[in-house]
PDB file of C-alpha atoms in Angstrom:
ATOM      1  CA  VAL C   1       0.000   0.000   0.000  1.00  0.00           C
ATOM      2  CA  GLN C   2       1.328   3.396  -0.961  1.00  0.00           C
ATOM      3  CA  LEU C   3       0.019   6.649   0.463  1.00  0.00           C
ATOM      4  CA  GLN C   4       0.991   9.998  -1.001  1.00  0.00           C
ATOM      5  CA  ALA C   5       0.100  13.108   0.959  1.00  0.00           C
ATOM      6  CA  SER C   6       0.108  16.552  -0.621  1.00  0.00           C
ATOM      7  CA  GLY C   7      -1.297  20.034  -0.226  1.00  0.00           C
ATOM      8  CA  GLY C   8       0.784  21.378   2.624  1.00  0.00           C
ATOM      9  CA  GLY C   9       2.275  24.830   2.630  1.00  0.00           C
ATOM     10  CA  LEU C  10       2.565  28.159   4.388  1.00  0.00           C
ATOM     11  CA  VAL C  11      -0.659  29.892   5.369  1.00  0.00           C
ATOM     12  CA  GLN C  12      -1.583  32.819   7.588  1.00  0.00           C
ATOM     13  CA  ALA C  13      -3.478  32.251  10.791  1.00  0.00           C
ATOM     14  CA  GLY C  14      -7.191  32.090  10.140  1.00  0.00           C
ATOM     15  CA  GLY C  15      -6.731  30.819   6.622  1.00  0.00           C
ATOM     16  CA  PRO C  16      -7.716  27.506   5.021  1.00  0.00           C
ATOM     17  CA  LEU C  17      -5.728  24.670   3.532  1.00  0.00           C
ATOM     18  CA  ARG C  18      -6.752  21.330   2.075  1.00  0.00           C
ATOM     19  CA  LEU C  19      -4.610  18.243   2.263  1.00  0.00           C
ATOM     20  CA  SER C  20      -5.002  15.247  -0.001  1.00  0.00           C
ATOM     21  CA  CYS C  21      -3.813  11.676   0.353  1.00  0.00           C
ATOM     22  CA  ALA C  22      -3.822   9.408  -2.680  1.00  0.00           C
ATOM     23  CA  ALA C  23      -3.788   5.680  -2.010  1.00  0.00           C
ATOM     24  CA  SER C  24      -2.778   2.786  -4.205  1.00  0.00           C
ATOM     25  CA  GLY C  25      -2.016  -0.871  -3.863  1.00  0.00           C
ATOM     26  CA  ARG C  26      -5.235  -2.284  -2.426  1.00  0.00           C
ATOM     27  CA  THR C  27      -8.958  -1.726  -2.389  1.00  0.00           C
ATOM     28  CA  PHE C  28      -9.009   1.703  -0.825  1.00  0.00           C
ATOM     29  CA  SER C  29     -12.732   1.810  -0.253  1.00  0.00           C
ATOM     30  CA  TYR C  30     -12.632  -1.082   2.229  1.00  0.00           C
ATOM     31  CA  TYR C  31     -10.510   0.679   4.816  1.00  0.00           C
ATOM     32  CA  VAL C  32     -10.560   3.325   7.481  1.00  0.00           C
ATOM     33  CA  MET C  33      -8.253   6.256   6.791  1.00  0.00           C
ATOM     34  CA  GLY C  34      -6.707   8.614   9.306  1.00  0.00           C
ATOM     35  CA  TRP C  35      -4.737  11.831   9.540  1.00  0.00           C
ATOM     36  CA  PHE C  36      -2.073  12.464  12.145  1.00  0.00           C
ATOM     37  CA  ARG C  37       0.380  15.281  12.729  1.00  0.00           C
ATOM     38  CA  GLN C  38       3.724  15.745  14.385  1.00  0.00           C
ATOM     39  CA  ALA C  39       5.212  19.031  15.492  1.00  0.00           C
ATOM     40  CA  PRO C  40       8.947  19.417  16.202  1.00  0.00           C
ATOM     41  CA  GLY C  41       9.862  17.859  19.528  1.00  0.00           C
ATOM     42  CA  LYS C  42       6.409  16.377  20.027  1.00  0.00           C
ATOM     43  CA  GLU C  43       4.881  12.972  19.600  1.00  0.00           C
ATOM     44  CA  ARG C  44       2.729  12.132  16.631  1.00  0.00           C
ATOM     45  CA  GLU C  45      -0.877  12.920  17.460  1.00  0.00           C
ATOM     46  CA  PHE C  46      -4.228  11.944  16.065  1.00  0.00           C
ATOM     47  CA  VAL C  47      -6.153  14.485  14.005  1.00  0.00           C
ATOM     48  CA  ALA C  48      -9.092  12.730  12.345  1.00  0.00           C
ATOM     49  CA  ALA C  49     -10.327   9.412  10.966  1.00  0.00           C
ATOM     50  CA  ILE C  50     -13.044   8.359   8.565  1.00  0.00           C
ATOM     51  CA  SER C  51     -14.842   5.077   8.021  1.00  0.00           C
ATOM     52  CA  TRP C  52     -14.644   3.135   4.770  1.00  0.00           C
ATOM     53  CA  SER C  53     -17.951   4.562   3.569  1.00  0.00           C
ATOM     54  CA  GLY C  54     -17.332   8.080   4.808  1.00  0.00           C
ATOM     55  CA  GLY C  55     -20.411   7.842   6.979  1.00  0.00           C
ATOM     56  CA  ALA C  56     -18.565   8.063  10.278  1.00  0.00           C
ATOM     57  CA  THR C  57     -15.815  10.437  11.352  1.00  0.00           C
ATOM     58  CA  ILE C  58     -13.983  11.325  14.534  1.00  0.00           C
ATOM     59  CA  TYR C  59     -11.766  14.279  15.382  1.00  0.00           C
ATOM     60  CA  ALA C  60      -9.293  15.342  17.988  1.00  0.00           C
ATOM     61  CA  ASP C  61     -10.775  17.941  20.303  1.00  0.00           C
ATOM     62  CA  SER C  62      -8.159  20.448  19.192  1.00  0.00           C
ATOM     63  CA  VAL C  63      -9.441  20.475  15.606  1.00  0.00           C
ATOM     64  CA  LYS C  64     -13.133  19.750  16.075  1.00  0.00           C
ATOM     65  CA  GLY C  65     -15.263  22.318  14.311  1.00  0.00           C
ATOM     66  CA  ARG C  66     -12.345  23.576  12.208  1.00  0.00           C
ATOM     67  CA  PHE C  67     -11.166  20.499  10.275  1.00  0.00           C
ATOM     68  CA  THR C  68     -13.204  18.161   8.092  1.00  0.00           C
ATOM     69  CA  ILE C  69     -12.081  14.758   6.870  1.00  0.00           C
ATOM     70  CA  SER C  70     -13.694  13.313   3.756  1.00  0.00           C
ATOM     71  CA  ARG C  71     -12.977  10.733   1.099  1.00  0.00           C
ATOM     72  CA  ASP C  72     -13.673   9.985  -2.531  1.00  0.00           C
ATOM     73  CA  ASN C  73     -13.464   6.238  -3.007  1.00  0.00           C
ATOM     74  CA  ALA C  74     -13.751   6.569  -6.767  1.00  0.00           C
ATOM     75  CA  LYS C  75     -10.508   8.561  -6.710  1.00  0.00           C
ATOM     76  CA  ASN C  76      -8.824   6.557  -3.927  1.00  0.00           C
ATOM     77  CA  THR C  77      -8.269   9.798  -2.093  1.00  0.00           C
ATOM     78  CA  VAL C  78      -8.885  11.109   1.399  1.00  0.00           C
ATOM     79  CA  TYR C  79      -8.943  14.821   2.195  1.00  0.00           C
ATOM     80  CA  LEU C  80      -8.445  17.010   5.218  1.00  0.00           C
ATOM     81  CA  GLN C  81     -10.036  20.432   4.899  1.00  0.00           C
ATOM     82  CA  MET C  82      -8.484  22.720   7.490  1.00  0.00           C
ATOM     83  CA  ASN C  83     -10.149  26.044   8.275  1.00  0.00           C
ATOM     84  CA  SER C  84      -9.427  28.748  10.825  1.00  0.00           C
ATOM     85  CA  LEU C  85      -5.859  27.560  11.085  1.00  0.00           C
ATOM     86  CA  LYS C  86      -3.824  28.478  14.136  1.00  0.00           C
ATOM     87  CA  PRO C  87      -0.046  28.646  14.633  1.00  0.00           C
ATOM     88  CA  GLU C  88      -0.326  25.601  16.902  1.00  0.00           C
ATOM     89  CA  ASP C  89      -1.556  23.596  13.904  1.00  0.00           C
ATOM     90  CA  THR C  90       1.950  23.844  12.448  1.00  0.00           C
ATOM     91  CA  ALA C  91       3.252  20.305  11.958  1.00  0.00           C
ATOM     92  CA  VAL C  92       4.018  17.607   9.447  1.00  0.00           C
ATOM     93  CA  TYR C  93       0.733  15.958   8.544  1.00  0.00           C
ATOM     94  CA  TYR C  94       0.553  12.251   7.747  1.00  0.00           C
ATOM     95  CA  CYS C  95      -2.185  10.124   6.287  1.00  0.00           C
ATOM     96  CA  ALA C  96      -2.395   6.538   7.437  1.00  0.00           C
ATOM     97  CA  ALA C  97      -4.298   3.306   6.977  1.00  0.00           C
ATOM     98  CA  PRO C  98      -4.655   0.267   9.224  1.00  0.00           C
ATOM     99  CA  TYR C  99      -3.378  -3.137   8.225  1.00  0.00           C
ATOM    100  CA  SER C 100      -6.815  -4.725   8.059  1.00  0.00           C
ATOM    101  CA  ARG C 101     -10.427  -3.806   7.869  1.00  0.00           C
ATOM    102  CA  THR C 102     -11.994  -2.614  11.091  1.00  0.00           C
ATOM    103  CA  ALA C 103     -15.391  -1.453  12.196  1.00  0.00           C
ATOM    104  CA  ASP C 104     -13.769   0.931  14.641  1.00  0.00           C
ATOM    105  CA  LEU C 105     -12.210   4.324  14.006  1.00  0.00           C
ATOM    106  CA  PRO C 106      -8.820   3.999  15.668  1.00  0.00           C
ATOM    107  CA  ALA C 107      -7.195   7.114  17.037  1.00  0.00           C
ATOM    108  CA  THR C 108      -3.696   6.004  17.995  1.00  0.00           C
ATOM    109  CA  PRO C 109      -0.660   5.676  15.735  1.00  0.00           C
ATOM    110  CA  ALA C 110      -0.132   2.060  16.821  1.00  0.00           C
ATOM    111  CA  ASP C 111      -3.436   1.108  15.192  1.00  0.00           C
ATOM    112  CA  TYR C 112      -2.195   2.193  11.778  1.00  0.00           C
ATOM    113  CA  HIS C 113       0.206   0.242   9.622  1.00  0.00           C
ATOM    114  CA  TYR C 114       0.656   2.188   6.403  1.00  0.00           C
ATOM    115  CA  TRP C 115       1.871   5.780   6.404  1.00  0.00           C
ATOM    116  CA  GLY C 116       2.347   8.462   3.810  1.00  0.00           C
ATOM    117  CA  GLN C 117       5.501  10.506   3.645  1.00  0.00           C
ATOM    118  CA  GLY C 118       4.040  13.575   5.337  1.00  0.00           C
ATOM    119  CA  THR C 119       3.361  17.093   4.154  1.00  0.00           C
ATOM    120  CA  GLN C 120       4.465  20.213   6.021  1.00  0.00           C
ATOM    121  CA  VAL C 121       1.860  22.711   7.180  1.00  0.00           C
ATOM    122  CA  THR C 122       3.130  25.990   8.578  1.00  0.00           C
ATOM    123  CA  VAL C 123       0.736  28.566   9.997  1.00  0.00           C
ATOM    124  CA  SER C 124       2.145  32.041  10.519  1.00  0.00           C
ATOM    125  CA  SER C 125       0.751  34.390  13.137  1.00  0.00           C
TER     126      SER C 125
END
């Protein structure tokens, strides 16, 4: 499974940014997808996850109401729409997929097996 994240960049506080993650190598539509982020000197933290159908989502409290995760199974792509960005959102953002199908929406890095290469998001104040 290959995951390719893109869409990062430099944005002013309060602005929007949309990340994309293109998947290949297996039937994308069967699997949960997640986004995580890691700031310098900090552990990787959960951001959001979405069920295989897109019908269920969960978010970290820190991004709830500002970020939206979605997916297009026809395009094998998951998105993270980020609005009202804050300087504390600055991090490398990773998309991830678990090893097997699950009915749950896992929120810890250990529950995910496949990782994209990360895309840098920098929010200036």
